[in-house]
Amino acid sequence: MTLELKALLVMCLYTPLLAIISANVNAKFAGVSWGLGNREVEPQLPDWAVRLKKSHANLLENIAAFIGVVLIAHVVGVHDNYTVAAAWSFVAARLAHTLVYTLGITFLSIRTMLFFASIIALFVIA
């Protein structure tokens, strides 16, 4: 397994893990019955929990592109130091993005910079 595919595996495991964490946070504040119900009314969550949920949604918007470029690069046999560095940069940027977004850190627009770092990594792999 190439290092790029290992990075892809990390993200494929991280994405549902983040969903589980977010769901458990929601259930903690809204109650288990809310979590098991139709969820017609959004619960009142602390700001950090809302940002965690948004971070997961943002990851879902970008993970498909990462899966696509890594698998295409693998199928066509593109594997070099640039694709390895870009794949792991994507992983690092997305992990840091979740942390920074959830904590509400806005210093120097770091959340936005991390988002664009992950997008640049996609284009490097492509």
Short mmCIF file of N, CA and C in Angstrom, two decimals:
data_model
loop_
_atom_site.label_atom_id
_atom_site.label_comp_id
_atom_site.label_asym_id
_atom_site.label_seq_id
_atom_site.Cartn_x
_atom_site.Cartn_y
_atom_site.Cartn_z
N MET A 1 0.86 -1.18 0.00
CA MET A 1 0.00 0.00 0.00
C MET A 1 0.90 1.23 0.00
N THR A 2 0.61 2.14 -0.92
CA THR A 2 1.41 3.36 -1.01
C THR A 2 1.10 4.29 0.17
N LEU A 3 1.98 5.24 0.38
CA LEU A 3 1.75 6.22 1.45
C LEU A 3 0.52 7.08 1.19
N GLU A 4 0.23 7.34 -0.08
CA GLU A 4 -0.97 8.11 -0.41
C GLU A 4 -2.22 7.32 -0.04
N LEU A 5 -2.22 6.02 -0.31
CA LEU A 5 -3.38 5.20 0.06
C LEU A 5 -3.50 5.09 1.58
N LYS A 6 -2.40 5.10 2.28
CA LYS A 6 -2.46 5.10 3.75
C LYS A 6 -3.07 6.40 4.25
N ALA A 7 -2.72 7.52 3.62
CA ALA A 7 -3.34 8.81 3.98
C ALA A 7 -4.84 8.76 3.69
N LEU A 8 -5.21 8.16 2.57
CA LEU A 8 -6.62 8.01 2.24
C LEU A 8 -7.34 7.15 3.26
N LEU A 9 -6.70 6.08 3.70
CA LEU A 9 -7.29 5.22 4.73
C LEU A 9 -7.51 5.99 6.02
N VAL A 10 -6.54 6.81 6.40
CA VAL A 10 -6.68 7.62 7.62
C VAL A 10 -7.90 8.52 7.50
N MET A 11 -8.07 9.16 6.35
CA MET A 11 -9.22 10.05 6.19
C MET A 11 -10.53 9.28 6.12
N CYS A 12 -10.49 8.08 5.53
CA CYS A 12 -11.72 7.26 5.46
C CYS A 12 -12.12 6.77 6.84
N LEU A 13 -11.20 6.65 7.76
CA LEU A 13 -11.52 6.27 9.13
C LEU A 13 -11.86 7.50 9.98
N TYR A 14 -11.19 8.61 9.70
CA TYR A 14 -11.42 9.82 10.47
C TYR A 14 -12.81 10.42 10.23
N THR A 15 -13.28 10.36 8.99
CA THR A 15 -14.56 10.98 8.64
C THR A 15 -15.72 10.40 9.44
N PRO A 16 -15.91 9.07 9.48
CA PRO A 16 -17.02 8.56 10.31
C PRO A 16 -16.75 8.73 11.81
N LEU A 17 -15.48 8.71 12.22
CA LEU A 17 -15.16 8.94 13.62
C LEU A 17 -15.62 10.33 14.04
N LEU A 18 -15.39 11.31 13.19
CA LEU A 18 -15.83 12.68 13.49
C LEU A 18 -17.36 12.75 13.55
N ALA A 19 -18.03 11.99 12.69
CA ALA A 19 -19.50 11.94 12.73
C ALA A 19 -19.98 11.34 14.05
N ILE A 20 -19.32 10.30 14.51
CA ILE A 20 -19.70 9.65 15.77
C ILE A 20 -19.48 10.60 16.94
N ILE A 21 -18.36 11.30 16.93
CA ILE A 21 -18.07 12.26 18.01
C ILE A 21 -19.13 13.36 18.02
N SER A 22 -19.43 13.91 16.85
CA SER A 22 -20.43 14.97 16.76
C SER A 22 -21.81 14.48 17.20
N ALA A 23 -22.18 13.28 16.79
CA ALA A 23 -23.48 12.72 17.19
C ALA A 23 -23.56 12.52 18.70
N ASN A 24 -22.48 12.06 19.30
CA ASN A 24 -22.47 11.87 20.75
C ASN A 24 -22.53 13.19 21.49
N VAL A 25 -21.89 14.21 20.96
CA VAL A 25 -21.98 15.54 21.57
C VAL A 25 -23.42 16.04 21.48
N ASN A 26 -24.03 15.86 20.32
CA ASN A 26 -25.43 16.28 20.16
C ASN A 26 -26.33 15.54 21.15
N ALA A 27 -26.14 14.23 21.28
CA ALA A 27 -26.97 13.44 22.20
C ALA A 27 -26.74 13.86 23.65
N LYS A 28 -25.50 14.24 23.96
CA LYS A 28 -25.21 14.69 25.34
C LYS A 28 -26.03 15.93 25.69
N PHE A 29 -26.13 16.86 24.76
CA PHE A 29 -26.83 18.11 25.03
C PHE A 29 -28.32 18.04 24.72
N ALA A 30 -28.73 17.21 23.76
CA ALA A 30 -30.13 17.16 23.35
C ALA A 30 -30.86 15.96 23.94
N GLY A 31 -30.12 14.99 24.42
CA GLY A 31 -30.73 13.80 24.98
C GLY A 31 -30.76 12.65 23.97
N VAL A 32 -30.77 11.47 24.50
CA VAL A 32 -30.76 10.27 23.66
C VAL A 32 -32.05 10.17 22.85
N SER A 33 -33.17 10.55 23.44
CA SER A 33 -34.44 10.47 22.72
C SER A 33 -34.42 11.36 21.47
N TRP A 34 -33.76 12.50 21.56
CA TRP A 34 -33.62 13.36 20.38
C TRP A 34 -32.79 12.64 19.33
N GLY A 35 -31.70 12.03 19.78
CA GLY A 35 -30.81 11.34 18.85
C GLY A 35 -31.47 10.16 18.17
N LEU A 36 -32.38 9.51 18.86
CA LEU A 36 -33.06 8.35 18.29
C LEU A 36 -34.33 8.73 17.53
N GLY A 37 -34.76 9.97 17.67
CA GLY A 37 -35.99 10.42 17.04
C GLY A 37 -35.78 10.98 15.64
N ASN A 38 -36.78 11.71 15.17
CA ASN A 38 -36.75 12.27 13.82
C ASN A 38 -35.93 13.56 13.72
N ARG A 39 -35.54 14.13 14.83
CA ARG A 39 -34.70 15.34 14.88
C ARG A 39 -35.33 16.49 14.10
N GLU A 40 -36.61 16.69 14.31
CA GLU A 40 -37.32 17.75 13.60
C GLU A 40 -36.97 19.13 14.12
N VAL A 41 -36.52 19.19 15.37
CA VAL A 41 -36.13 20.46 15.97
C VAL A 41 -34.66 20.37 16.35
N GLU A 42 -33.91 21.37 15.93
CA GLU A 42 -32.49 21.39 16.28
C GLU A 42 -32.33 21.74 17.75
N PRO A 43 -31.46 21.02 18.45
CA PRO A 43 -31.26 21.32 19.86
C PRO A 43 -30.41 22.57 20.05
N GLN A 44 -30.49 23.13 21.23
CA GLN A 44 -29.60 24.23 21.59
C GLN A 44 -28.27 23.62 21.98
N LEU A 45 -27.27 23.91 21.21
CA LEU A 45 -25.94 23.37 21.46
C LEU A 45 -24.99 24.51 21.78
N PRO A 46 -23.94 24.21 22.55
CA PRO A 46 -22.92 25.25 22.75
C PRO A 46 -22.25 25.58 21.40
N ASP A 47 -21.70 26.76 21.30
CA ASP A 47 -21.10 27.20 20.04
C ASP A 47 -20.05 26.22 19.52
N TRP A 48 -19.23 25.67 20.42
CA TRP A 48 -18.18 24.76 19.97
C TRP A 48 -18.77 23.49 19.35
N ALA A 49 -19.91 23.03 19.86
CA ALA A 49 -20.55 21.83 19.31
C ALA A 49 -21.13 22.12 17.92
N VAL A 50 -21.65 23.31 17.73
CA VAL A 50 -22.15 23.71 16.41
C VAL A 50 -20.99 23.77 15.42
N ARG A 51 -19.86 24.32 15.86
CA ARG A 51 -18.70 24.40 14.98
C ARG A 51 -18.15 23.01 14.66
N LEU A 52 -18.20 22.10 15.62
CA LEU A 52 -17.76 20.72 15.37
C LEU A 52 -18.62 20.09 14.27
N LYS A 53 -19.91 20.30 14.36
CA LYS A 53 -20.85 19.79 13.35
C LYS A 53 -20.55 20.39 11.98
N LYS A 54 -20.28 21.68 11.95
CA LYS A 54 -19.97 22.36 10.70
C LYS A 54 -18.63 21.89 10.13
N SER A 55 -17.70 21.60 11.02
CA SER A 55 -16.41 21.08 10.58
C SER A 55 -16.58 19.73 9.89
N HIS A 56 -17.43 18.89 10.45
CA HIS A 56 -17.70 17.59 9.83
C HIS A 56 -18.37 17.79 8.47
N ALA A 57 -19.33 18.70 8.39
CA ALA A 57 -20.00 18.97 7.11
C ALA A 57 -18.99 19.47 6.07
N ASN A 58 -18.06 20.32 6.49
CA ASN A 58 -17.05 20.82 5.57
C ASN A 58 -16.15 19.69 5.09
N LEU A 59 -15.81 18.79 5.99
CA LEU A 59 -14.99 17.64 5.60
C LEU A 59 -15.73 16.78 4.57
N LEU A 60 -17.02 16.57 4.79
CA LEU A 60 -17.81 15.77 3.84
C LEU A 60 -17.83 16.40 2.45
N GLU A 61 -17.78 17.72 2.40
CA GLU A 61 -17.77 18.41 1.11
C GLU A 61 -16.45 18.22 0.36
N ASN A 62 -15.38 17.89 1.08
CA ASN A 62 -14.06 17.81 0.46
C ASN A 62 -13.49 16.40 0.36
N ILE A 63 -14.00 15.47 1.14
CA ILE A 63 -13.41 14.14 1.17
C ILE A 63 -13.56 13.41 -0.16
N ALA A 64 -14.66 13.63 -0.87
CA ALA A 64 -14.87 12.95 -2.15
C ALA A 64 -13.78 13.33 -3.15
N ALA A 65 -13.41 14.60 -3.19
CA ALA A 65 -12.36 15.03 -4.10
C ALA A 65 -11.02 14.38 -3.73
N PHE A 66 -10.75 14.27 -2.44
CA PHE A 66 -9.51 13.64 -1.99
C PHE A 66 -9.50 12.16 -2.39
N ILE A 67 -10.60 11.49 -2.16
CA ILE A 67 -10.69 10.08 -2.55
C ILE A 67 -10.45 9.96 -4.06
N GLY A 68 -11.09 10.81 -4.81
CA GLY A 68 -10.96 10.76 -6.27
C GLY A 68 -9.54 10.97 -6.76
N VAL A 69 -8.89 12.03 -6.31
CA VAL A 69 -7.54 12.31 -6.83
C VAL A 69 -6.53 11.27 -6.38
N VAL A 70 -6.65 10.78 -5.16
CA VAL A 70 -5.71 9.75 -4.68
C VAL A 70 -5.90 8.46 -5.47
N LEU A 71 -7.13 8.05 -5.67
CA LEU A 71 -7.37 6.81 -6.42
C LEU A 71 -6.99 6.94 -7.89
N ILE A 72 -7.28 8.07 -8.50
CA ILE A 72 -6.87 8.27 -9.90
C ILE A 72 -5.35 8.25 -10.02
N ALA A 73 -4.67 8.95 -9.12
CA ALA A 73 -3.20 8.95 -9.15
C ALA A 73 -2.66 7.53 -8.97
N HIS A 74 -3.29 6.77 -8.11
CA HIS A 74 -2.85 5.38 -7.88
C HIS A 74 -3.07 4.53 -9.12
N VAL A 75 -4.23 4.65 -9.73
CA VAL A 75 -4.54 3.83 -10.92
C VAL A 75 -3.61 4.14 -12.08
N VAL A 76 -3.31 5.42 -12.28
CA VAL A 76 -2.43 5.78 -13.41
C VAL A 76 -0.95 5.68 -13.05
N GLY A 77 -0.65 5.32 -11.81
CA GLY A 77 0.73 5.08 -11.42
C GLY A 77 1.53 6.32 -11.06
N VAL A 78 0.86 7.39 -10.70
CA VAL A 78 1.56 8.60 -10.27
C VAL A 78 1.82 8.47 -8.78
N HIS A 79 3.09 8.37 -8.43
CA HIS A 79 3.49 8.19 -7.03
C HIS A 79 4.90 8.74 -6.90
N ASP A 80 5.03 9.89 -6.26
CA ASP A 80 6.34 10.48 -6.04
C ASP A 80 6.32 11.25 -4.72
N ASN A 81 7.41 11.91 -4.44
CA ASN A 81 7.51 12.65 -3.18
C ASN A 81 6.46 13.76 -3.08
N TYR A 82 6.07 14.34 -4.21
CA TYR A 82 5.08 15.41 -4.21
C TYR A 82 3.69 14.88 -3.84
N THR A 83 3.32 13.76 -4.42
CA THR A 83 1.99 13.22 -4.12
C THR A 83 1.92 12.71 -2.69
N VAL A 84 3.02 12.15 -2.20
CA VAL A 84 3.05 11.70 -0.79
C VAL A 84 2.92 12.89 0.14
N ALA A 85 3.72 13.92 -0.10
CA ALA A 85 3.68 15.11 0.75
C ALA A 85 2.31 15.78 0.68
N ALA A 86 1.72 15.83 -0.51
CA ALA A 86 0.41 16.47 -0.66
C ALA A 86 -0.67 15.67 0.05
N ALA A 87 -0.63 14.35 -0.06
CA ALA A 87 -1.65 13.52 0.60
C ALA A 87 -1.59 13.69 2.12
N TRP A 88 -0.40 13.66 2.67
CA TRP A 88 -0.28 13.81 4.12
C TRP A 88 -0.50 15.24 4.57
N SER A 89 -0.23 16.20 3.69
CA SER A 89 -0.56 17.60 3.99
C SER A 89 -2.06 17.77 4.07
N PHE A 90 -2.79 17.10 3.17
CA PHE A 90 -4.25 17.14 3.22
C PHE A 90 -4.73 16.61 4.57
N VAL A 91 -4.19 15.47 4.98
CA VAL A 91 -4.59 14.86 6.26
C VAL A 91 -4.32 15.83 7.41
N ALA A 92 -3.11 16.37 7.45
CA ALA A 92 -2.73 17.28 8.53
C ALA A 92 -3.61 18.53 8.53
N ALA A 93 -3.85 19.08 7.35
CA ALA A 93 -4.68 20.29 7.26
C ALA A 93 -6.10 20.03 7.71
N ARG A 94 -6.66 18.88 7.34
CA ARG A 94 -8.04 18.57 7.73
C ARG A 94 -8.15 18.29 9.23
N LEU A 95 -7.18 17.60 9.80
CA LEU A 95 -7.21 17.35 11.24
C LEU A 95 -7.09 18.67 12.00
N ALA A 96 -6.15 19.51 11.56
CA ALA A 96 -5.97 20.81 12.20
C ALA A 96 -7.20 21.69 11.99
N HIS A 97 -7.83 21.61 10.82
CA HIS A 97 -9.03 22.39 10.53
C HIS A 97 -10.13 22.06 11.54
N THR A 98 -10.33 20.77 11.81
CA THR A 98 -11.35 20.37 12.78
C THR A 98 -11.06 20.98 14.14
N LEU A 99 -9.83 20.87 14.58
CA LEU A 99 -9.44 21.38 15.89
C LEU A 99 -9.61 22.90 15.97
N VAL A 100 -9.08 23.59 14.99
CA VAL A 100 -9.13 25.06 14.99
C VAL A 100 -10.57 25.55 14.89
N TYR A 101 -11.35 24.93 14.02
CA TYR A 101 -12.75 25.33 13.84
C TYR A 101 -13.56 25.07 15.11
N THR A 102 -13.40 23.89 15.69
CA THR A 102 -14.16 23.54 16.88
C THR A 102 -13.81 24.46 18.05
N LEU A 103 -12.55 24.78 18.20
CA LEU A 103 -12.13 25.65 19.29
C LEU A 103 -12.45 27.12 19.03
N GLY A 104 -12.83 27.45 17.80
CA GLY A 104 -13.20 28.83 17.48
C GLY A 104 -12.01 29.75 17.34
N ILE A 105 -10.87 29.20 16.97
CA ILE A 105 -9.65 30.01 16.81
C ILE A 105 -9.75 30.77 15.49
N THR A 106 -9.70 32.08 15.56
CA THR A 106 -9.82 32.90 14.35
C THR A 106 -8.54 33.68 14.05
N PHE A 107 -7.52 33.51 14.87
CA PHE A 107 -6.26 34.23 14.72
C PHE A 107 -5.69 34.03 13.32
N LEU A 108 -5.41 35.13 12.64
CA LEU A 108 -4.83 35.14 11.30
C LEU A 108 -5.63 34.33 10.28
N SER A 109 -6.91 34.16 10.50
CA SER A 109 -7.77 33.38 9.60
C SER A 109 -7.20 31.98 9.35
N ILE A 110 -6.67 31.38 10.41
CA ILE A 110 -5.99 30.10 10.27
C ILE A 110 -6.92 29.00 9.75
N ARG A 111 -8.18 29.03 10.13
CA ARG A 111 -9.12 28.01 9.64
C ARG A 111 -9.22 28.07 8.13
N THR A 112 -9.33 29.26 7.59
CA THR A 112 -9.43 29.44 6.15
C THR A 112 -8.14 29.02 5.46
N MET A 113 -7.01 29.34 6.08
CA MET A 113 -5.73 28.94 5.50
C MET A 113 -5.58 27.42 5.48
N LEU A 114 -6.05 26.75 6.53
CA LEU A 114 -5.99 25.29 6.56
C LEU A 114 -6.90 24.69 5.49
N PHE A 115 -8.07 25.29 5.31
CA PHE A 115 -8.97 24.82 4.26
C PHE A 115 -8.28 24.92 2.90
N PHE A 116 -7.69 26.08 2.61
CA PHE A 116 -7.04 26.25 1.31
C PHE A 116 -5.79 25.38 1.18
N ALA A 117 -5.12 25.12 2.28
CA ALA A 117 -3.97 24.19 2.23
C ALA A 117 -4.43 22.81 1.77
N SER A 118 -5.58 22.37 2.27
CA SER A 118 -6.08 21.06 1.86
C SER A 118 -6.50 21.08 0.39
N ILE A 119 -7.05 22.18 -0.09
CA ILE A 119 -7.44 22.29 -1.49
C ILE A 119 -6.21 22.30 -2.39
N ILE A 120 -5.17 23.02 -1.99
CA ILE A 120 -3.94 23.05 -2.75
C ILE A 120 -3.34 21.64 -2.82
N ALA A 121 -3.40 20.91 -1.72
CA ALA A 121 -2.89 19.54 -1.70
C ALA A 121 -3.63 18.68 -2.74
N LEU A 122 -4.94 18.88 -2.88
CA LEU A 122 -5.70 18.15 -3.91
C LEU A 122 -5.16 18.42 -5.29
N PHE A 123 -4.89 19.68 -5.58
CA PHE A 123 -4.40 20.04 -6.91
C PHE A 123 -2.98 19.54 -7.15
N VAL A 124 -2.17 19.48 -6.12
CA VAL A 124 -0.82 18.92 -6.27
C VAL A 124 -0.90 17.44 -6.65
N ILE A 125 -1.77 16.71 -5.97
CA ILE A 125 -1.94 15.30 -6.30
C ILE A 125 -2.48 15.14 -7.72
N ALA A 126 -3.45 15.98 -8.07
CA ALA A 126 -4.05 15.89 -9.41
C ALA A 126 -3.02 16.24 -10.48
#
